[in-house]
Short mmCIF file of C-alpha atoms in Angstrom, two decimals:
data_model
loop_
_atom_site.label_atom_id
_atom_site.label_comp_id
_atom_site.label_asym_id
_atom_site.label_seq_id
_atom_site.Cartn_x
_atom_site.Cartn_y
_atom_site.Cartn_z
CA MET A 1 42.95 108.38 -87.83
CA MET A 2 43.21 112.12 -87.29
CA PRO A 3 44.31 112.87 -83.73
CA ARG A 4 41.76 114.11 -81.27
CA THR A 5 41.63 117.96 -80.71
CA ASP A 6 41.48 117.61 -77.22
CA ASP A 7 44.54 115.54 -76.93
CA LEU A 8 46.52 118.52 -78.86
CA ILE A 9 45.20 120.78 -76.31
CA LEU A 10 46.33 118.66 -73.44
CA PHE A 11 49.67 118.25 -75.02
CA ALA A 12 50.01 122.08 -75.30
CA GLN A 13 49.22 122.29 -71.64
CA VAL A 14 51.71 119.79 -70.60
CA ILE A 15 54.51 121.78 -72.21
CA GLU A 16 53.39 125.11 -71.09
CA LEU A 17 52.98 123.77 -67.45
CA GLY A 18 56.36 121.85 -67.70
CA SER A 19 55.02 118.51 -66.15
CA PHE A 20 52.54 115.72 -66.66
CA SER A 21 51.14 116.25 -63.04
CA LYS A 22 50.45 119.80 -63.27
CA ALA A 23 48.54 119.18 -66.50
CA ALA A 24 46.58 116.44 -64.90
CA ASP A 25 45.75 118.77 -61.96
CA ALA A 26 44.66 121.61 -64.52
CA HIS A 27 42.26 119.21 -66.22
CA GLY A 28 41.19 117.20 -63.24
CA LEU A 29 42.89 113.97 -64.60
CA THR A 30 45.23 111.25 -63.16
CA ASN A 31 48.84 111.17 -64.34
CA SER A 32 48.34 108.01 -65.85
CA VAL A 33 45.52 109.21 -68.11
CA VAL A 34 47.62 112.20 -69.29
CA SER A 35 50.51 109.86 -69.95
CA LYS A 36 48.21 107.40 -72.06
CA ARG A 37 46.74 110.32 -73.90
CA ILE A 38 50.13 111.90 -74.90
CA ALA A 39 51.20 108.33 -75.87
CA ARG A 40 48.03 107.90 -78.14
CA LEU A 41 49.12 111.37 -79.75
CA GLU A 42 52.31 110.05 -80.62
CA ALA A 43 51.13 106.80 -81.85
CA GLU A 44 48.45 108.41 -84.11
CA LEU A 45 51.35 110.70 -85.58
CA GLY A 46 54.02 108.12 -85.50
CA SER A 47 56.52 110.39 -83.92
CA THR A 48 58.01 110.75 -80.52
CA LEU A 49 56.96 114.23 -79.17
CA ILE A 50 58.50 114.38 -75.77
CA HIS A 51 61.83 112.94 -74.15
CA ARG A 52 60.96 112.51 -70.61
CA THR A 53 63.35 112.35 -67.68
CA THR A 54 62.79 112.66 -63.87
CA ARG A 55 63.60 116.30 -63.94
CA ARG A 56 62.30 117.86 -67.23
CA LEU A 57 60.57 117.39 -70.48
CA THR A 58 62.28 118.06 -73.63
CA LEU A 59 60.56 118.54 -77.03
CA THR A 60 61.70 116.69 -80.10
CA GLU A 61 61.80 118.51 -83.36
CA ALA A 62 58.40 117.10 -84.28
CA GLY A 63 57.27 117.95 -80.84
CA ARG A 64 58.32 121.70 -81.19
CA VAL A 65 56.56 121.86 -84.67
CA LEU A 66 53.20 120.17 -83.17
CA PHE A 67 53.56 122.47 -80.03
CA GLU A 68 53.49 125.83 -81.98
CA HIS A 69 50.27 124.41 -83.83
CA ALA A 70 48.87 122.91 -80.69
CA GLN A 71 48.96 126.37 -79.07
CA ALA A 72 46.92 127.93 -81.76
CA VAL A 73 44.51 125.23 -81.56
CA ALA A 74 44.19 125.82 -77.94
CA GLN A 75 43.72 129.52 -78.21
CA THR A 76 41.35 129.45 -80.98
CA ALA A 77 39.13 127.04 -78.95
CA GLN A 78 39.42 129.22 -76.12
CA GLU A 79 38.20 132.33 -78.21
CA ALA A 80 35.43 130.24 -79.49
CA PHE A 81 34.25 129.35 -76.02
CA ASP A 82 34.53 133.07 -74.88
CA ALA A 83 32.59 134.25 -77.94
CA VAL A 84 29.75 132.27 -77.04
CA THR A 85 30.29 133.00 -73.30
CA GLY A 86 29.77 136.92 -74.17
CA TYR A 87 26.21 136.10 -75.30
CA SER A 88 25.35 135.07 -71.58
CA ASP A 89 24.72 137.28 -68.86
CA THR A 90 26.00 134.72 -66.54
CA LEU A 91 29.70 134.34 -66.00
CA GLN A 92 31.00 131.40 -64.22
CA GLY A 93 34.02 129.29 -63.38
CA HIS A 94 37.10 129.60 -60.92
CA ILE A 95 39.93 132.40 -61.27
CA ARG A 96 43.27 131.77 -59.35
CA MET A 97 45.29 134.84 -58.97
CA SER A 98 48.37 136.26 -57.06
CA VAL A 99 48.67 139.91 -55.73
CA PRO A 100 51.20 142.08 -53.87
CA THR A 101 50.53 142.11 -50.10
CA ILE A 102 50.34 145.98 -49.98
CA SER A 103 47.67 146.02 -52.79
CA GLY A 104 45.73 143.12 -51.66
CA GLU A 105 45.38 144.61 -48.15
CA LEU A 106 44.91 148.14 -49.39
CA LEU A 107 42.09 147.51 -51.89
CA LEU A 108 42.31 144.42 -53.82
CA ALA A 109 40.85 141.99 -51.03
CA GLU A 110 37.53 144.01 -51.02
CA ALA A 111 37.48 144.65 -54.85
CA VAL A 112 37.79 141.10 -55.76
CA ALA A 113 35.12 140.21 -53.13
CA GLN A 114 32.81 142.78 -54.66
CA PHE A 115 33.60 141.30 -58.06
CA CYS A 116 32.63 137.75 -56.69
CA GLU A 117 29.44 139.29 -55.54
CA LEU A 118 28.44 140.82 -58.66
CA HIS A 119 29.03 137.54 -60.42
CA PRO A 120 27.97 134.82 -58.00
CA ALA A 121 28.87 132.02 -60.38
CA ILE A 122 32.55 132.95 -60.16
CA SER A 123 34.94 131.92 -57.48
CA VAL A 124 38.43 133.54 -57.04
CA ASP A 125 41.38 132.10 -54.98
CA MET A 126 43.64 135.21 -54.22
CA SER A 127 46.97 134.70 -53.17
CA LEU A 128 48.93 137.55 -51.42
CA ASP A 129 52.62 137.41 -52.23
CA ASN A 130 55.36 139.71 -52.92
CA ARG A 131 57.58 137.33 -54.98
CA PHE A 132 57.20 137.15 -58.71
CA VAL A 133 55.27 133.83 -59.02
CA ASP A 134 55.58 131.57 -62.04
CA LEU A 135 52.42 132.46 -63.64
CA VAL A 136 52.08 129.67 -66.06
CA GLY A 137 54.25 127.10 -64.22
CA GLU A 138 52.05 127.62 -60.86
CA GLY A 139 48.63 127.70 -62.67
CA TYR A 140 47.70 131.14 -62.12
CA ASP A 141 45.06 132.74 -64.40
CA LEU A 142 46.06 136.46 -63.42
CA VAL A 143 48.68 138.04 -61.55
CA ILE A 144 48.80 141.69 -60.25
CA ARG A 145 52.49 142.50 -60.35
CA THR A 146 54.37 145.58 -59.27
CA GLY A 147 57.96 146.30 -60.91
CA HIS A 148 59.59 146.00 -64.25
CA LEU A 149 58.53 143.33 -66.61
CA GLU A 150 61.07 141.24 -68.56
CA ASP A 151 59.33 138.02 -69.60
CA SER A 152 57.97 138.15 -73.24
CA SER A 153 55.78 135.00 -72.68
CA LEU A 154 53.38 137.32 -70.56
CA ILE A 155 50.70 139.90 -71.46
CA ALA A 156 50.75 142.98 -69.21
CA ARG A 157 48.02 145.61 -68.78
CA HIS A 158 49.48 148.78 -67.28
CA ILE A 159 47.17 149.95 -64.48
CA LEU A 160 49.10 152.87 -62.95
CA ASP A 161 52.30 153.71 -61.48
CA SER A 162 53.25 153.38 -57.64
CA ARG A 163 55.73 156.03 -56.29
CA TRP A 164 57.68 155.59 -53.33
CA THR A 165 58.32 157.77 -50.41
CA ILE A 166 60.58 158.30 -47.42
CA CYS A 167 58.73 159.21 -44.38
CA ALA A 168 59.42 159.38 -40.70
CA ALA A 169 57.13 160.12 -37.33
CA PRO A 170 57.36 163.68 -36.04
CA ALA A 171 58.87 162.15 -32.66
CA TYR A 172 61.77 160.71 -34.73
CA LEU A 173 62.42 163.87 -36.52
CA SER A 174 62.57 165.89 -33.43
CA ARG A 175 65.07 164.03 -31.79
CA HIS A 176 67.20 163.34 -34.82
CA GLY A 177 66.70 166.35 -37.19
CA LYS A 178 65.05 166.46 -40.79
CA PRO A 179 67.31 165.13 -43.59
CA GLN A 180 67.90 168.04 -46.22
CA VAL A 181 69.61 165.95 -48.77
CA PRO A 182 69.65 162.11 -49.49
CA GLU A 183 73.27 161.97 -48.05
CA ASP A 184 71.88 162.87 -44.83
CA LEU A 185 70.08 159.48 -44.55
CA LEU A 186 73.58 158.06 -43.71
CA GLN A 187 73.58 159.51 -40.39
CA HIS A 188 69.84 158.05 -39.60
CA ASN A 189 68.57 154.85 -38.74
CA CYS A 190 66.89 153.54 -41.80
CA LEU A 191 64.23 150.84 -41.55
CA ILE A 192 64.78 148.26 -44.23
CA TYR A 193 61.87 146.87 -46.12
CA SER A 194 63.36 143.33 -47.23
CA TYR A 195 60.61 142.28 -49.51
CA GLN A 196 63.02 141.40 -52.20
CA GLU A 197 66.14 139.37 -51.97
CA SER A 198 68.57 141.88 -53.00
CA GLY A 199 69.09 145.91 -52.99
CA ALA A 200 66.78 146.38 -50.18
CA ARG A 201 69.37 148.91 -48.61
CA ASP A 202 69.98 150.55 -51.87
CA TRP A 203 67.58 153.61 -51.93
CA LEU A 204 66.90 155.20 -55.45
CA PHE A 205 67.15 159.01 -55.95
CA SER A 206 67.05 161.29 -58.85
CA ARG A 207 69.43 164.18 -59.55
CA HIS A 208 69.34 166.30 -62.61
CA GLY A 209 67.05 163.58 -64.45
CA GLU A 210 69.38 160.70 -63.63
CA THR A 211 68.78 158.05 -61.01
CA TYR A 212 71.25 156.77 -58.62
CA SER A 213 71.34 154.71 -55.47
CA LEU A 214 72.36 155.23 -51.94
CA ARG A 215 73.26 152.39 -49.68
CA VAL A 216 71.86 153.14 -46.01
CA SER A 217 71.90 151.32 -42.88
CA GLY A 218 69.50 150.42 -39.85
CA ASN A 219 68.98 148.24 -37.17
CA PHE A 220 65.70 146.70 -37.99
CA SER A 221 64.40 145.13 -41.34
CA THR A 222 61.35 143.35 -42.29
CA ASN A 223 59.76 141.66 -45.19
CA ASN A 224 56.33 142.67 -44.11
CA ALA A 225 55.05 146.26 -44.86
CA ALA A 226 52.66 146.66 -42.29
CA ALA A 227 55.28 145.81 -39.78
CA LEU A 228 57.56 148.44 -41.24
CA ARG A 229 54.80 151.04 -41.20
CA LYS A 230 54.31 150.32 -37.33
CA ALA A 231 58.06 150.72 -36.64
CA ALA A 232 57.93 154.16 -38.52
CA LEU A 233 54.92 155.29 -36.97
CA ALA A 234 56.39 154.48 -33.22
CA GLY A 235 59.45 156.80 -34.01
CA HIS A 236 62.10 154.15 -34.56
CA GLY A 237 63.44 155.25 -37.92
CA LEU A 238 62.90 156.43 -41.51
CA ALA A 239 61.16 154.12 -44.05
CA TYR A 240 61.21 154.00 -47.73
CA VAL A 241 57.89 152.46 -48.86
CA PRO A 242 55.22 152.70 -51.57
CA ARG A 243 53.35 155.95 -51.16
CA CYS A 244 50.09 154.09 -51.02
CA LEU A 245 50.89 152.31 -47.84
CA VAL A 246 51.25 155.33 -45.71
CA TYR A 247 49.12 158.01 -47.63
CA PRO A 248 46.57 158.23 -44.95
CA ASP A 249 49.44 158.65 -42.17
CA LEU A 250 50.71 161.49 -44.30
CA GLN A 251 47.75 163.20 -44.59
CA ALA A 252 46.94 163.07 -40.72
CA GLY A 253 50.52 164.23 -39.95
CA ARG A 254 51.28 160.88 -38.26
CA LEU A 255 54.19 160.33 -40.69
CA VAL A 256 56.30 163.36 -42.55
CA GLU A 257 57.22 162.93 -46.11
CA LEU A 258 60.96 163.61 -46.61
CA LEU A 259 62.97 164.66 -49.85
CA PRO A 260 59.69 164.21 -51.93
CA SER A 261 61.50 165.79 -55.05
CA ARG A 262 64.59 163.71 -54.77
CA VAL A 263 62.92 160.15 -54.31
CA GLY A 264 63.56 158.08 -57.54
CA LYS A 265 61.69 154.85 -57.24
CA VAL A 266 58.64 154.51 -59.44
CA LEU A 267 57.07 151.27 -60.28
CA GLY A 268 54.42 150.06 -62.49
CA ILE A 269 51.43 148.08 -61.32
CA TYR A 270 50.33 145.42 -64.20
CA ALA A 271 47.63 142.99 -64.78
CA VAL A 272 49.45 139.87 -66.09
CA TYR A 273 48.45 137.02 -67.90
CA PRO A 274 49.99 134.37 -70.21
CA TYR A 275 50.93 135.41 -73.93
CA ASN A 276 49.55 132.23 -75.63
CA ARG A 277 46.11 132.45 -74.10
CA GLN A 278 43.12 134.78 -75.16
CA PRO A 279 41.91 135.78 -71.59
CA PRO A 280 38.53 134.46 -70.81
CA ARG A 281 35.81 137.14 -70.60
CA LYS A 282 35.81 136.88 -66.89
CA ILE A 283 39.34 137.66 -66.65
CA LYS A 284 38.97 140.67 -68.82
CA LEU A 285 36.25 141.97 -66.47
CA LEU A 286 37.98 141.34 -63.34
CA ILE A 287 40.89 143.38 -64.76
CA GLU A 288 38.56 146.06 -65.75
CA HIS A 289 36.88 146.01 -62.31
CA ILE A 290 40.35 145.99 -60.63
CA ARG A 291 41.50 148.82 -62.70
CA ALA A 292 38.63 151.02 -61.86
CA ARG A 293 39.15 150.46 -58.12
CA TYR A 294 42.71 151.41 -58.46
CA MET A 295 41.68 154.61 -60.31
CA GLU A 296 39.31 155.54 -57.23
CA ILE A 297 42.38 155.85 -55.09
CA ARG A 298 45.23 156.92 -57.79
CA HIS A 299 45.90 159.76 -55.56
CA TYR A 300 47.20 157.37 -52.84
CA PHE A 301 49.95 156.40 -55.51
#
């Protein structure tokens, strides 16, 4: 008997997500049903495909060969469905996505809500999180990510670059003076944006085309960008933040940009989705919608 195509696709999903329970949740099944279907696949093929322990799943040699082909089957099936969906004016389904906190609050909350209004049959669950989520393992369909991408199992669509800035309130500068070179920052109270686990006190600068870091110090740190902005606006120190966060404050004179030609931190903003999946039409359209909204305020960045 030829194995069922949906069992092959389920097998690929189990390996991609790393567990039977996550695959069960993704397909709306129970763990026992997933286990029975994988066992059925193994029986029909006459080969053990997965070694299971309490901590991890390990593919056998036969499992590795089948997984490669099962991924191709899953992608072909998705592309077939997407091709048919393209003939319909109605997009439907659910999208689970994760976005950085600053971009989420600045424009993505409104942009994604607008996308849902344009396509009433689509629902979106958008999480605001600065950590690099495990896109496949945690079951996300799309992630907007700021930073440097190294995972070759993901496809990234570059949206734009985000330049960082050093800024302070006029009241702070009137009391402590305006730094003229990066090394002057060592004499200032630097407010620390600790959104990442390490390197928050190492501020990046450029000199003669090369980038170097300078370790600063300060008496206040937070992992919340809005809190850091408020501390800077209140005149408590210098902040090193994405320029988009404080662009209106810089324009209004509530904050003053410092050393603009020396700041060396520039991070790309990307729309990211799994490499082994052809993104559904609804994901492609959402990416284009998000990119258009970023472009509308690209001067912020």
